[in-house]
PDB file of C-alpha atoms in Angstrom:
ATOM      1  CA  MET D  15       0.000   0.000   0.000  1.00 66.00           C
ATOM      2  CA  ASP D  16       1.433   3.378  -0.919  1.00 95.00           C
ATOM      3  CA  LEU D  17       1.367   6.217   1.604  1.00 96.00           C
ATOM      4  CA  HIS D  18      -1.346   8.138  -0.241  1.00 95.00           C
ATOM      5  CA  THR D  19      -3.669   5.119  -0.112  1.00 95.00           C
ATOM      6  CA  LEU D  20      -2.813   4.450   3.522  1.00 95.00           C
ATOM      7  CA  PHE D  21      -3.445   8.080   4.471  1.00 96.00           C
ATOM      8  CA  GLN D  22      -6.809   8.205   2.691  1.00 96.00           C
ATOM      9  CA  SER D  23      -7.847   4.815   4.102  1.00 96.00           C
ATOM     10  CA  GLU D  24      -7.107   5.880   7.695  1.00 96.00           C
ATOM     11  CA  PHE D  25      -9.308   8.950   7.345  1.00 97.00           C
ATOM     12  CA  ASP D  26     -12.071   7.019   5.574  1.00 97.00           C
ATOM     13  CA  ARG D  27     -12.225   4.452   8.391  1.00 96.00           C
ATOM     14  CA  HIS D  28     -12.070   7.218  11.004  1.00 97.00           C
ATOM     15  CA  GLN D  29     -14.957   9.022   9.318  1.00 97.00           C
ATOM     16  CA  ALA D  30     -17.016   5.825   9.210  1.00 97.00           C
ATOM     17  CA  ALA D  31     -16.483   5.443  12.968  1.00 97.00           C
ATOM     18  CA  VAL D  32     -17.428   9.093  13.537  1.00 98.00           C
ATOM     19  CA  ASP D  33     -20.628   8.744  11.517  1.00 98.00           C
ATOM     20  CA  ALA D  34     -21.733   5.538  13.261  1.00 97.00           C
ATOM     21  CA  THR D  35     -20.870   6.895  16.723  1.00 98.00           C
ATOM     22  CA  ARG D  36     -22.718  10.154  16.091  1.00 97.00           C
ATOM     23  CA  LYS D  37     -25.784   8.232  14.898  1.00 98.00           C
ATOM     24  CA  GLN D  38     -25.949   5.742  17.786  1.00 97.00           C
ATOM     25  CA  LEU D  39     -24.445   7.192  20.954  1.00 98.00           C
ATOM     26  CA  GLU D  40     -26.049  10.559  21.683  1.00 98.00           C
ATOM     27  CA  ALA D  41     -28.555   9.100  24.172  1.00 98.00           C
ATOM     28  CA  PRO D  42     -26.005   7.125  26.239  1.00 98.00           C
ATOM     29  CA  PHE D  43     -23.611  10.096  26.101  1.00 98.00           C
ATOM     30  CA  THR D  44     -26.348  12.312  27.558  1.00 98.00           C
ATOM     31  CA  GLN D  45     -26.991   9.755  30.319  1.00 98.00           C
ATOM     32  CA  TRP D  46     -23.266   9.588  31.104  1.00 98.00           C
ATOM     33  CA  VAL D  47     -23.058  13.370  31.476  1.00 98.00           C
ATOM     34  CA  GLU D  48     -26.239  13.590  33.571  1.00 98.00           C
ATOM     35  CA  LYS D  49     -25.126  10.809  35.939  1.00 98.00           C
ATOM     36  CA  SER D  50     -21.695  12.416  36.257  1.00 98.00           C
ATOM     37  CA  LEU D  51     -23.166  15.814  37.091  1.00 97.00           C
ATOM     38  CA  HIS D  52     -25.353  14.159  39.722  1.00 98.00           C
ATOM     39  CA  THR D  53     -22.249  12.450  41.157  1.00 98.00           C
ATOM     40  CA  LEU D  54     -20.254  15.679  41.349  1.00 97.00           C
ATOM     41  CA  LYS D  55     -23.136  17.728  42.781  1.00 96.00           C
ATOM     42  CA  ASN D  56     -23.584  15.124  45.518  1.00 97.00           C
ATOM     43  CA  GLY D  57     -19.952  15.081  46.611  1.00 97.00           C
ATOM     44  CA  GLY D  58     -18.875  12.011  44.654  1.00 98.00           C
ATOM     45  CA  LYS D  59     -15.852  11.532  42.471  1.00 98.00           C
ATOM     46  CA  ILE D  60     -15.302  10.127  39.001  1.00 98.00           C
ATOM     47  CA  ILE D  61     -12.938   7.149  38.785  1.00 98.00           C
ATOM     48  CA  PHE D  62     -11.396   6.019  35.465  1.00 98.00           C
ATOM     49  CA  PHE D  63      -9.419   2.892  34.544  1.00 98.00           C
ATOM     50  CA  GLY D  64      -8.340   0.808  31.559  1.00 98.00           C
ATOM     51  CA  ASN D  65      -5.344  -0.975  30.033  1.00 98.00           C
ATOM     52  CA  GLY D  66      -2.774   0.211  27.483  1.00 97.00           C
ATOM     53  CA  GLY D  67      -4.201   2.995  25.337  1.00 97.00           C
ATOM     54  CA  SER D  68      -7.294   2.975  27.533  1.00 98.00           C
ATOM     55  CA  ALA D  69      -5.057   3.571  30.576  1.00 98.00           C
ATOM     56  CA  SER D  70      -3.728   6.649  28.812  1.00 97.00           C
ATOM     57  CA  ASP D  71      -7.288   7.784  28.097  1.00 98.00           C
ATOM     58  CA  ALA D  72      -8.206   7.255  31.766  1.00 98.00           C
ATOM     59  CA  GLN D  73      -5.312   9.434  32.904  1.00 98.00           C
ATOM     60  CA  HIS D  74      -5.950  12.037  30.203  1.00 98.00           C
ATOM     61  CA  LEU D  75      -9.639  12.470  31.020  1.00 98.00           C
ATOM     62  CA  ALA D  76      -9.161  12.487  34.797  1.00 98.00           C
ATOM     63  CA  THR D  77      -6.541  15.196  34.395  1.00 98.00           C
ATOM     64  CA  GLU D  78      -8.791  17.301  32.148  1.00 98.00           C
ATOM     65  CA  LEU D  79     -11.367  17.281  34.963  1.00 98.00           C
ATOM     66  CA  THR D  80      -9.072  17.899  37.926  1.00 97.00           C
ATOM     67  CA  VAL D  81      -6.998  20.601  36.219  1.00 97.00           C
ATOM     68  CA  ARG D  82      -8.952  22.205  33.364  1.00 95.00           C
ATOM     69  CA  TYR D  83     -10.267  21.371  29.952  1.00 96.00           C
ATOM     70  CA  VAL D  84     -10.639  24.771  28.263  1.00 95.00           C
ATOM     71  CA  LYS D  85     -11.126  27.349  30.985  1.00 93.00           C
ATOM     72  CA  ASN D  86      -9.910  27.946  34.501  1.00 94.00           C
ATOM     73  CA  ARG D  87     -12.598  26.817  36.936  1.00 94.00           C
ATOM     74  CA  PRO D  88     -12.893  24.914  40.219  1.00 94.00           C
ATOM     75  CA  ALA D  89     -11.328  21.465  40.147  1.00 96.00           C
ATOM     76  CA  LEU D  90     -13.660  18.524  39.547  1.00 97.00           C
ATOM     77  CA  ALA D  91     -13.108  15.365  41.601  1.00 98.00           C
ATOM     78  CA  ALA D  92     -11.654  12.733  39.270  1.00 98.00           C
ATOM     79  CA  LEU D  93      -8.839  10.192  39.378  1.00 98.00           C
ATOM     80  CA  ALA D  94      -7.335   7.411  37.294  1.00 98.00           C
ATOM     81  CA  LEU D  95      -6.496   4.068  38.892  1.00 98.00           C
ATOM     82  CA  THR D  96      -3.681   3.606  36.375  1.00 97.00           C
ATOM     83  CA  THR D  97      -1.160   6.026  37.891  1.00 96.00           C
ATOM     84  CA  ASP D  98      -0.017   4.575  41.228  1.00 96.00           C
ATOM     85  CA  THR D  99       2.835   2.257  40.252  1.00 96.00           C
ATOM     86  CA  SER D 100       3.298   1.034  43.819  1.00 98.00           C
ATOM     87  CA  ALA D 101      -0.345  -0.040  44.053  1.00 97.00           C
ATOM     88  CA  LEU D 102      -0.353  -1.550  40.558  1.00 97.00           C
ATOM     89  CA  THR D 103       2.781  -3.597  41.113  1.00 97.00           C
ATOM     90  CA  ALA D 104       1.925  -4.658  44.668  1.00 98.00           C
ATOM     91  CA  ILE D 105      -1.582  -5.759  43.710  1.00 98.00           C
ATOM     92  CA  GLY D 106      -0.301  -7.473  40.576  1.00 97.00           C
ATOM     93  CA  ASN D 107       2.374  -9.293  42.561  1.00 98.00           C
ATOM     94  CA  ASP D 108       0.357 -10.171  45.670  1.00 98.00           C
ATOM     95  CA  PHE D 109      -3.073 -10.813  44.142  1.00 98.00           C
ATOM     96  CA  GLY D 110      -2.748 -10.930  40.342  1.00 97.00           C
ATOM     97  CA  PHE D 111      -3.174  -8.656  37.340  1.00 97.00           C
ATOM     98  CA  GLU D 112      -6.935  -9.246  37.285  1.00 98.00           C
ATOM     99  CA  ASP D 113      -7.199  -7.461  40.662  1.00 98.00           C
ATOM    100  CA  ILE D 114      -5.192  -4.286  39.938  1.00 98.00           C
ATOM    101  CA  PHE D 115      -8.294  -2.115  39.549  1.00 98.00           C
ATOM    102  CA  SER D 116     -10.834  -3.947  41.715  1.00 98.00           C
ATOM    103  CA  ARG D 117      -8.609  -3.754  44.778  1.00 98.00           C
ATOM    104  CA  GLN D 118      -8.298   0.009  44.321  1.00 98.00           C
ATOM    105  CA  VAL D 119     -12.056   0.331  43.745  1.00 98.00           C
ATOM    106  CA  GLU D 120     -12.647  -1.531  47.018  1.00 98.00           C
ATOM    107  CA  ALA D 121     -10.326   0.893  48.820  1.00 98.00           C
ATOM    108  CA  LEU D 122     -11.278   4.209  47.201  1.00 98.00           C
ATOM    109  CA  CYS D 123     -14.818   3.953  45.826  1.00 98.00           C
ATOM    110  CA  GLN D 124     -18.019   4.898  47.623  1.00 98.00           C
ATOM    111  CA  ASP D 125     -21.627   4.464  46.596  1.00 98.00           C
ATOM    112  CA  LYS D 126     -21.878   8.145  45.614  1.00 98.00           C
ATOM    113  CA  ASP D 127     -19.045   7.779  43.056  1.00 98.00           C
ATOM    114  CA  LEU D 128     -19.155   7.125  39.312  1.00 98.00           C
ATOM    115  CA  VAL D 129     -16.750   4.508  37.941  1.00 98.00           C
ATOM    116  CA  ILE D 130     -15.711   4.421  34.269  1.00 98.00           C
ATOM    117  CA  GLY D 131     -14.156   1.276  32.841  1.00 98.00           C
ATOM    118  CA  ILE D 132     -12.559   1.653  29.411  1.00 98.00           C
ATOM    119  CA  THR D 133     -11.980  -1.476  27.327  1.00 98.00           C
ATOM    120  CA  THR D 134     -12.153  -1.662  23.544  1.00 97.00           C
ATOM    121  CA  SER D 135     -13.160  -5.338  23.683  1.00 96.00           C
ATOM    122  CA  GLY D 136     -15.477  -5.109  26.677  1.00 97.00           C
ATOM    123  CA  THR D 137     -13.877  -8.255  28.072  1.00 97.00           C
ATOM    124  CA  SER D 138     -10.669  -7.141  29.845  1.00 98.00           C
ATOM    125  CA  PRO D 139     -10.738  -9.249  33.043  1.00 98.00           C
ATOM    126  CA  ASN D 140      -9.333  -6.534  35.319  1.00 98.00           C
ATOM    127  CA  VAL D 141     -11.797  -3.928  34.031  1.00 98.00           C
ATOM    128  CA  ILE D 142     -14.723  -6.353  34.371  1.00 98.00           C
ATOM    129  CA  LYS D 143     -13.702  -7.302  37.921  1.00 98.00           C
ATOM    130  CA  ALA D 144     -13.428  -3.614  38.906  1.00 98.00           C
ATOM    131  CA  LEU D 145     -16.876  -2.849  37.491  1.00 98.00           C
ATOM    132  CA  GLU D 146     -18.269  -5.785  39.479  1.00 98.00           C
ATOM    133  CA  ALA D 147     -16.600  -4.386  42.618  1.00 98.00           C
ATOM    134  CA  ALA D 148     -18.076  -0.942  41.949  1.00 98.00           C
ATOM    135  CA  ASN D 149     -21.524  -2.470  41.476  1.00 98.00           C
ATOM    136  CA  ALA D 150     -21.169  -4.311  44.804  1.00 98.00           C
ATOM    137  CA  ILE D 151     -20.416  -0.972  46.496  1.00 98.00           C
ATOM    138  CA  GLY D 152     -23.431   0.644  44.820  1.00 98.00           C
ATOM    139  CA  ALA D 153     -21.510   3.119  42.668  1.00 98.00           C
ATOM    140  CA  THR D 154     -22.775   4.192  39.257  1.00 98.00           C
ATOM    141  CA  THR D 155     -20.944   2.314  36.513  1.00 98.00           C
ATOM    142  CA  VAL D 156     -20.136   3.438  32.981  1.00 98.00           C
ATOM    143  CA  GLY D 157     -18.418   1.404  30.279  1.00 98.00           C
ATOM    144  CA  LEU D 158     -16.642   2.696  27.197  1.00 98.00           C
ATOM    145  CA  GLY D 159     -16.215  -0.175  24.768  1.00 98.00           C
ATOM    146  CA  GLY D 160     -16.448  -1.220  21.167  1.00 98.00           C
ATOM    147  CA  ARG D 161     -17.359  -4.056  18.814  1.00 97.00           C
ATOM    148  CA  ASP D 162     -20.298  -5.933  20.400  1.00 97.00           C
ATOM    149  CA  GLY D 163     -19.737  -4.429  23.857  1.00 97.00           C
ATOM    150  CA  GLY D 164     -18.559  -7.653  25.462  1.00 97.00           C
ATOM    151  CA  LEU D 165     -19.731  -7.743  29.081  1.00 97.00           C
ATOM    152  CA  LEU D 166     -20.163  -3.977  29.501  1.00 98.00           C
ATOM    153  CA  PRO D 167     -23.893  -3.702  28.741  1.00 98.00           C
ATOM    154  CA  GLU D 168     -24.800  -6.180  31.483  1.00 97.00           C
ATOM    155  CA  LEU D 169     -22.417  -4.658  34.053  1.00 98.00           C
ATOM    156  CA  CYS D 170     -22.886  -0.935  33.495  1.00 98.00           C
ATOM    157  CA  ASP D 171     -25.609   1.592  34.195  1.00 98.00           C
ATOM    158  CA  VAL D 172     -24.536   3.338  30.986  1.00 98.00           C
ATOM    159  CA  SER D 173     -22.626   1.739  28.107  1.00 98.00           C
ATOM    160  CA  LEU D 174     -21.071   3.684  25.254  1.00 98.00           C
ATOM    161  CA  ILE D 175     -20.213   0.986  22.726  1.00 98.00           C
ATOM    162  CA  ILE D 176     -18.443   2.263  19.620  1.00 98.00           C
ATOM    163  CA  PRO D 177     -20.033   0.532  16.609  1.00 97.00           C
ATOM    164  CA  HIS D 178     -16.750  -0.420  14.949  1.00 96.00           C
ATOM    165  CA  GLN D 179     -14.381  -3.408  14.916  1.00 96.00           C
ATOM    166  CA  GLU D 180     -10.958  -1.725  14.780  1.00 97.00           C
ATOM    167  CA  THR D 181      -9.229  -0.977  18.073  1.00 97.00           C
ATOM    168  CA  ALA D 182      -7.671   2.233  16.726  1.00 97.00           C
ATOM    169  CA  ARG D 183     -11.023   3.613  15.559  1.00 98.00           C
ATOM    170  CA  ILE D 184     -12.666   2.648  18.868  1.00 98.00           C
ATOM    171  CA  GLN D 185      -9.934   4.463  20.794  1.00 98.00           C
ATOM    172  CA  GLU D 186     -10.304   7.532  18.558  1.00 98.00           C
ATOM    173  CA  MET D 187     -14.007   7.669  19.366  1.00 98.00           C
ATOM    174  CA  HIS D 188     -13.387   7.131  23.082  1.00 98.00           C
ATOM    175  CA  ILE D 189     -11.191  10.216  23.250  1.00 98.00           C
ATOM    176  CA  THR D 190     -13.614  12.215  21.085  1.00 98.00           C
ATOM    177  CA  LEU D 191     -16.487  11.300  23.418  1.00 98.00           C
ATOM    178  CA  GLY D 192     -14.201  11.922  26.385  1.00 98.00           C
ATOM    179  CA  HIS D 193     -13.392  15.432  25.232  1.00 98.00           C
ATOM    180  CA  ALA D 194     -17.091  16.192  24.676  1.00 98.00           C
ATOM    181  CA  TYR D 195     -17.739  14.785  28.162  1.00 98.00           C
ATOM    182  CA  CYS D 196     -15.098  17.033  29.719  1.00 98.00           C
ATOM    183  CA  GLN D 197     -16.548  20.055  27.916  1.00 97.00           C
ATOM    184  CA  ALA D 198     -20.060  19.228  29.149  1.00 97.00           C
ATOM    185  CA  LEU D 199     -18.914  18.813  32.768  1.00 97.00           C
ATOM    186  CA  GLU D 200     -16.838  21.985  32.616  1.00 95.00           C
ATOM    187  CA  ASN D 201     -19.842  23.887  31.224  1.00 94.00           C
ATOM    188  CA  GLU D 202     -22.248  22.620  33.886  1.00 91.00           C
ATOM    189  CA  ALA D 203     -20.246  21.810  37.009  1.00 79.00           C
ATOM    190  CA  GLY D 204     -17.175  23.945  36.640  1.00 64.00           C
ATOM    191  CA  SER D 205     -18.571  27.381  37.355  1.00 66.00           C
TER     192      SER D 205
END
């Protein structure tokens, strides 16, 4: 494949993901924002987690909320469970990789919190186990996934399942939705 064809193909597939996401996910996006505003207004925090690129998205979005997205405003309570290397390595060593997020959810999450698991497949064992732990606590659960959603629809109060098969396109839509989410929370809760 020559570079021109590759370049055009990447944008064509991205646009197809944009079009399908725009068509199908406005209602769950609205629910996600409304539940998050409720969480913040009632003294809860927003907790993100995921693996690999989704770990980066978790950190990115939590930071946009705690620091700022576009404008200076009061900090919004958000954190990513992907940043504490001591916790990640201790839990992974002492309990197993499948427990790296659930153990932190058990320690840090309350029923007034909103927990966001990010997994392109919807089947990452450590994300699934953490969502189950959050449900046991009574927290609101949100899943950002792709493909057929995996286990997210049955575990989450709100599921945003990108209607695409490619991991890269799913991740692109997750960050697009995430940025819109940050803008909505900053508009409503950040004044």
